[in-house]
Amino acid sequence: MKRVITYGTFDLLHYGHIELLRRAKSLGDYLVVALSTDEFNAIKGKTSSFTYEQRKAMLEAIRYVDLVVPEETWGQKSTDVDTYDIDVFVMGDDWLNTFNDQLEGLCEVVYLPRTPEIDSTQIKAGLKERE
């Protein structure tokens, strides 16, 4: 069984997120999603519209996702690869080459192109304009 992992906040879940998850799942048989916790988002200077538990429930409802685990630190990726027996690490290409050194020799690293017509920043800006 080929196991794939990806990471993200997945706040204001949208078509671009679904496409990332669909393409990530197509690279293997089992998709693990490491979801940023509320505490980790605070460290990153982010706030989410939905709590970790709400975002986790949304991800678990998506047919491409097999397991959702918490992302609590920047450095946990190599440990996760080992813990979950990961073969392929997937991120959007806005992170291009960021994790190559950290994961070298541990698994295949793939950066997928973003869905160009949508992102969470655009959605949040649009919602703010309507207020």
PDB file of N, CA and C in Angstrom, residues 5-47:
ATOM      1  N   ILE A   5       1.049  11.744   2.412  1.00  0.00           N
ATOM      2  CA  ILE A   5       0.704  12.727   3.446  1.00  0.00           C
ATOM      3  C   ILE A   5       0.758  14.131   2.864  1.00  0.00           C
ATOM      4  N   THR A   6      -0.133  14.970   3.345  1.00  0.00           N
ATOM      5  CA  THR A   6      -0.098  16.396   3.031  1.00  0.00           C
ATOM      6  C   THR A   6      -0.442  17.176   4.295  1.00  0.00           C
ATOM      7  N   TYR A   7      -0.153  18.463   4.276  1.00  0.00           N
ATOM      8  CA  TYR A   7      -0.315  19.335   5.448  1.00  0.00           C
ATOM      9  C   TYR A   7      -1.094  20.579   5.075  1.00  0.00           C
ATOM     10  N   GLY A   8      -1.791  21.140   6.054  1.00  0.00           N
ATOM     11  CA  GLY A   8      -2.457  22.404   5.805  1.00  0.00           C
ATOM     12  C   GLY A   8      -3.375  22.818   6.929  1.00  0.00           C
ATOM     13  N   THR A   9      -3.899  24.034   6.791  1.00  0.00           N
ATOM     14  CA  THR A   9      -4.855  24.581   7.740  1.00  0.00           C
ATOM     15  C   THR A   9      -6.280  24.237   7.309  1.00  0.00           C
ATOM     16  N   PHE A  10      -6.529  24.238   6.006  1.00  0.00           N
ATOM     17  CA  PHE A  10      -7.819  23.867   5.434  1.00  0.00           C
ATOM     18  C   PHE A  10      -8.977  24.623   6.075  1.00  0.00           C
ATOM     19  N   ASP A  11      -8.770  25.934   6.258  1.00  0.00           N
ATOM     20  CA  ASP A  11      -9.832  26.797   6.761  1.00  0.00           C
ATOM     21  C   ASP A  11     -10.609  27.308   5.549  1.00  0.00           C
ATOM     22  N   LEU A  12     -11.881  27.549   5.707  1.00  0.00           N
ATOM     23  CA  LEU A  12     -12.751  27.946   4.600  1.00  0.00           C
ATOM     24  C   LEU A  12     -12.535  26.996   3.423  1.00  0.00           C
ATOM     25  N   LEU A  13     -12.783  25.737   3.678  1.00  0.00           N
ATOM     26  CA  LEU A  13     -12.580  24.662   2.710  1.00  0.00           C
ATOM     27  C   LEU A  13     -13.206  25.024   1.368  1.00  0.00           C
ATOM     28  N   HIS A  14     -12.426  24.882   0.288  1.00  0.00           N
ATOM     29  CA  HIS A  14     -12.891  25.278  -1.031  1.00  0.00           C
ATOM     30  C   HIS A  14     -12.395  24.311  -2.105  1.00  0.00           C
ATOM     31  N   TYR A  15     -12.798  24.598  -3.337  1.00  0.00           N
ATOM     32  CA  TYR A  15     -12.481  23.750  -4.478  1.00  0.00           C
ATOM     33  C   TYR A  15     -10.980  23.488  -4.617  1.00  0.00           C
ATOM     34  N   GLY A  16     -10.147  24.475  -4.382  1.00  0.00           N
ATOM     35  CA  GLY A  16      -8.699  24.288  -4.482  1.00  0.00           C
ATOM     36  C   GLY A  16      -8.199  23.253  -3.479  1.00  0.00           C
ATOM     37  N   HIS A  17      -8.752  23.276  -2.259  1.00  0.00           N
ATOM     38  CA  HIS A  17      -8.385  22.268  -1.261  1.00  0.00           C
ATOM     39  C   HIS A  17      -8.789  20.875  -1.731  1.00  0.00           C
ATOM     40  N   ILE A  18     -10.009  20.763  -2.233  1.00  0.00           N
ATOM     41  CA  ILE A  18     -10.506  19.464  -2.698  1.00  0.00           C
ATOM     42  C   ILE A  18      -9.629  18.947  -3.833  1.00  0.00           C
ATOM     43  N   GLU A  19      -9.258  19.817  -4.740  1.00  0.00           N
ATOM     44  CA  GLU A  19      -8.381  19.411  -5.850  1.00  0.00           C
ATOM     45  C   GLU A  19      -7.015  18.936  -5.340  1.00  0.00           C
ATOM     46  N   LEU A  20      -6.453  19.637  -4.362  1.00  0.00           N
ATOM     47  CA  LEU A  20      -5.178  19.205  -3.777  1.00  0.00           C
ATOM     48  C   LEU A  20      -5.332  17.814  -3.169  1.00  0.00           C
ATOM     49  N   LEU A  21      -6.393  17.607  -2.416  1.00  0.00           N
ATOM     50  CA  LEU A  21      -6.618  16.307  -1.783  1.00  0.00           C
ATOM     51  C   LEU A  21      -6.854  15.216  -2.818  1.00  0.00           C
ATOM     52  N   ARG A  22      -7.604  15.513  -3.854  1.00  0.00           N
ATOM     53  CA  ARG A  22      -7.861  14.540  -4.922  1.00  0.00           C
ATOM     54  C   ARG A  22      -6.567  14.144  -5.619  1.00  0.00           C
ATOM     55  N   ARG A  23      -5.752  15.144  -5.958  1.00  0.00           N
ATOM     56  CA  ARG A  23      -4.492  14.854  -6.656  1.00  0.00           C
ATOM     57  C   ARG A  23      -3.511  14.148  -5.744  1.00  0.00           C
ATOM     58  N   ALA A  24      -3.491  14.509  -4.466  1.00  0.00           N
ATOM     59  CA  ALA A  24      -2.606  13.826  -3.514  1.00  0.00           C
ATOM     60  C   ALA A  24      -3.004  12.360  -3.398  1.00  0.00           C
ATOM     61  N   LYS A  25      -4.292  12.099  -3.260  1.00  0.00           N
ATOM     62  CA  LYS A  25      -4.778  10.720  -3.133  1.00  0.00           C
ATOM     63  C   LYS A  25      -4.458   9.902  -4.379  1.00  0.00           C
ATOM     64  N   SER A  26      -4.454  10.540  -5.540  1.00  0.00           N
ATOM     65  CA  SER A  26      -4.176   9.823  -6.791  1.00  0.00           C
ATOM     66  C   SER A  26      -2.736   9.318  -6.857  1.00  0.00           C
ATOM     67  N   LEU A  27      -1.881   9.816  -5.974  1.00  0.00           N
ATOM     68  CA  LEU A  27      -0.480   9.392  -5.942  1.00  0.00           C
ATOM     69  C   LEU A  27      -0.265   8.151  -5.082  1.00  0.00           C
ATOM     70  N   GLY A  28      -1.317   7.661  -4.446  1.00  0.00           N
ATOM     71  CA  GLY A  28      -1.181   6.490  -3.593  1.00  0.00           C
ATOM     72  C   GLY A  28      -2.520   5.869  -3.285  1.00  0.00           C
ATOM     73  N   ASP A  29      -2.517   5.038  -2.248  1.00  0.00           N
ATOM     74  CA  ASP A  29      -3.716   4.296  -1.850  1.00  0.00           C
ATOM     75  C   ASP A  29      -4.350   4.836  -0.572  1.00  0.00           C
ATOM     76  N   TYR A  30      -3.589   5.555   0.229  1.00  0.00           N
ATOM     77  CA  TYR A  30      -4.037   5.967   1.566  1.00  0.00           C
ATOM     78  C   TYR A  30      -3.523   7.375   1.807  1.00  0.00           C
ATOM     79  N   LEU A  31      -4.430   8.313   2.104  1.00  0.00           N
ATOM     80  CA  LEU A  31      -4.044   9.718   2.294  1.00  0.00           C
ATOM     81  C   LEU A  31      -4.195  10.133   3.745  1.00  0.00           C
ATOM     82  N   VAL A  32      -3.087  10.585   4.322  1.00  0.00           N
ATOM     83  CA  VAL A  32      -3.051  11.163   5.657  1.00  0.00           C
ATOM     84  C   VAL A  32      -2.991  12.678   5.495  1.00  0.00           C
ATOM     85  N   VAL A  33      -3.848  13.400   6.214  1.00  0.00           N
ATOM     86  CA  VAL A  33      -3.815  14.861   6.206  1.00  0.00           C
ATOM     87  C   VAL A  33      -3.412  15.321   7.602  1.00  0.00           C
ATOM     88  N   ALA A  34      -2.286  16.028   7.677  1.00  0.00           N
ATOM     89  CA  ALA A  34      -1.858  16.630   8.941  1.00  0.00           C
ATOM     90  C   ALA A  34      -2.442  18.042   8.979  1.00  0.00           C
ATOM     91  N   LEU A  35      -3.357  18.248   9.896  1.00  0.00           N
ATOM     92  CA  LEU A  35      -4.133  19.486   9.995  1.00  0.00           C
ATOM     93  C   LEU A  35      -3.571  20.364  11.104  1.00  0.00           C
ATOM     94  N   SER A  36      -3.249  21.605  10.768  1.00  0.00           N
ATOM     95  CA  SER A  36      -2.707  22.547  11.754  1.00  0.00           C
ATOM     96  C   SER A  36      -3.696  22.744  12.899  1.00  0.00           C
ATOM     97  N   THR A  37      -3.211  22.577  14.113  1.00  0.00           N
ATOM     98  CA  THR A  37      -4.048  22.811  15.285  1.00  0.00           C
ATOM     99  C   THR A  37      -4.238  24.311  15.479  1.00  0.00           C
ATOM    100  N   ASP A  38      -5.203  24.677  16.294  1.00  0.00           N
ATOM    101  CA  ASP A  38      -5.432  26.093  16.591  1.00  0.00           C
ATOM    102  C   ASP A  38      -4.207  26.700  17.266  1.00  0.00           C
ATOM    103  N   GLU A  39      -3.568  25.936  18.136  1.00  0.00           N
ATOM    104  CA  GLU A  39      -2.381  26.417  18.851  1.00  0.00           C
ATOM    105  C   GLU A  39      -1.221  26.644  17.878  1.00  0.00           C
ATOM    106  N   PHE A  40      -1.046  25.726  16.920  1.00  0.00           N
ATOM    107  CA  PHE A  40       0.025  25.881  15.935  1.00  0.00           C
ATOM    108  C   PHE A  40      -0.270  27.066  15.015  1.00  0.00           C
ATOM    109  N   ASN A  41      -1.545  27.239  14.642  1.00  0.00           N
ATOM    110  CA  ASN A  41      -1.910  28.403  13.834  1.00  0.00           C
ATOM    111  C   ASN A  41      -1.547  29.699  14.555  1.00  0.00           C
ATOM    112  N   ALA A  42      -1.765  29.755  15.865  1.00  0.00           N
ATOM    113  CA  ALA A  42      -1.417  30.950  16.645  1.00  0.00           C
ATOM    114  C   ALA A  42       0.086  31.224  16.577  1.00  0.00           C
ATOM    115  N   ILE A  43       0.885  30.172  16.648  1.00  0.00           N
ATOM    116  CA  ILE A  43       2.349  30.314  16.538  1.00  0.00           C
ATOM    117  C   ILE A  43       2.714  30.887  15.172  1.00  0.00           C
ATOM    118  N   LYS A  44       1.970  30.464  14.132  1.00  0.00           N
ATOM    119  CA  LYS A  44       2.220  30.937  12.762  1.00  0.00           C
ATOM    120  C   LYS A  44       1.609  32.318  12.510  1.00  0.00           C
ATOM    121  N   GLY A  45       0.884  32.854  13.499  1.00  0.00           N
ATOM    122  CA  GLY A  45       0.245  34.153  13.328  1.00  0.00           C
ATOM    123  C   GLY A  45      -1.045  34.085  12.530  1.00  0.00           C
ATOM    124  N   LYS A  46      -1.650  32.900  12.472  1.00  0.00           N
ATOM    125  CA  LYS A  46      -2.895  32.701  11.731  1.00  0.00           C
ATOM    126  C   LYS A  46      -4.064  32.531  12.688  1.00  0.00           C
ATOM    127  N   THR A  47      -5.224  32.948  12.236  1.00  0.00           N
ATOM    128  CA  THR A  47      -6.456  32.607  12.946  1.00  0.00           C
ATOM    129  C   THR A  47      -7.383  31.946  11.934  1.00  0.00           C
TER     130      THR A  47
END
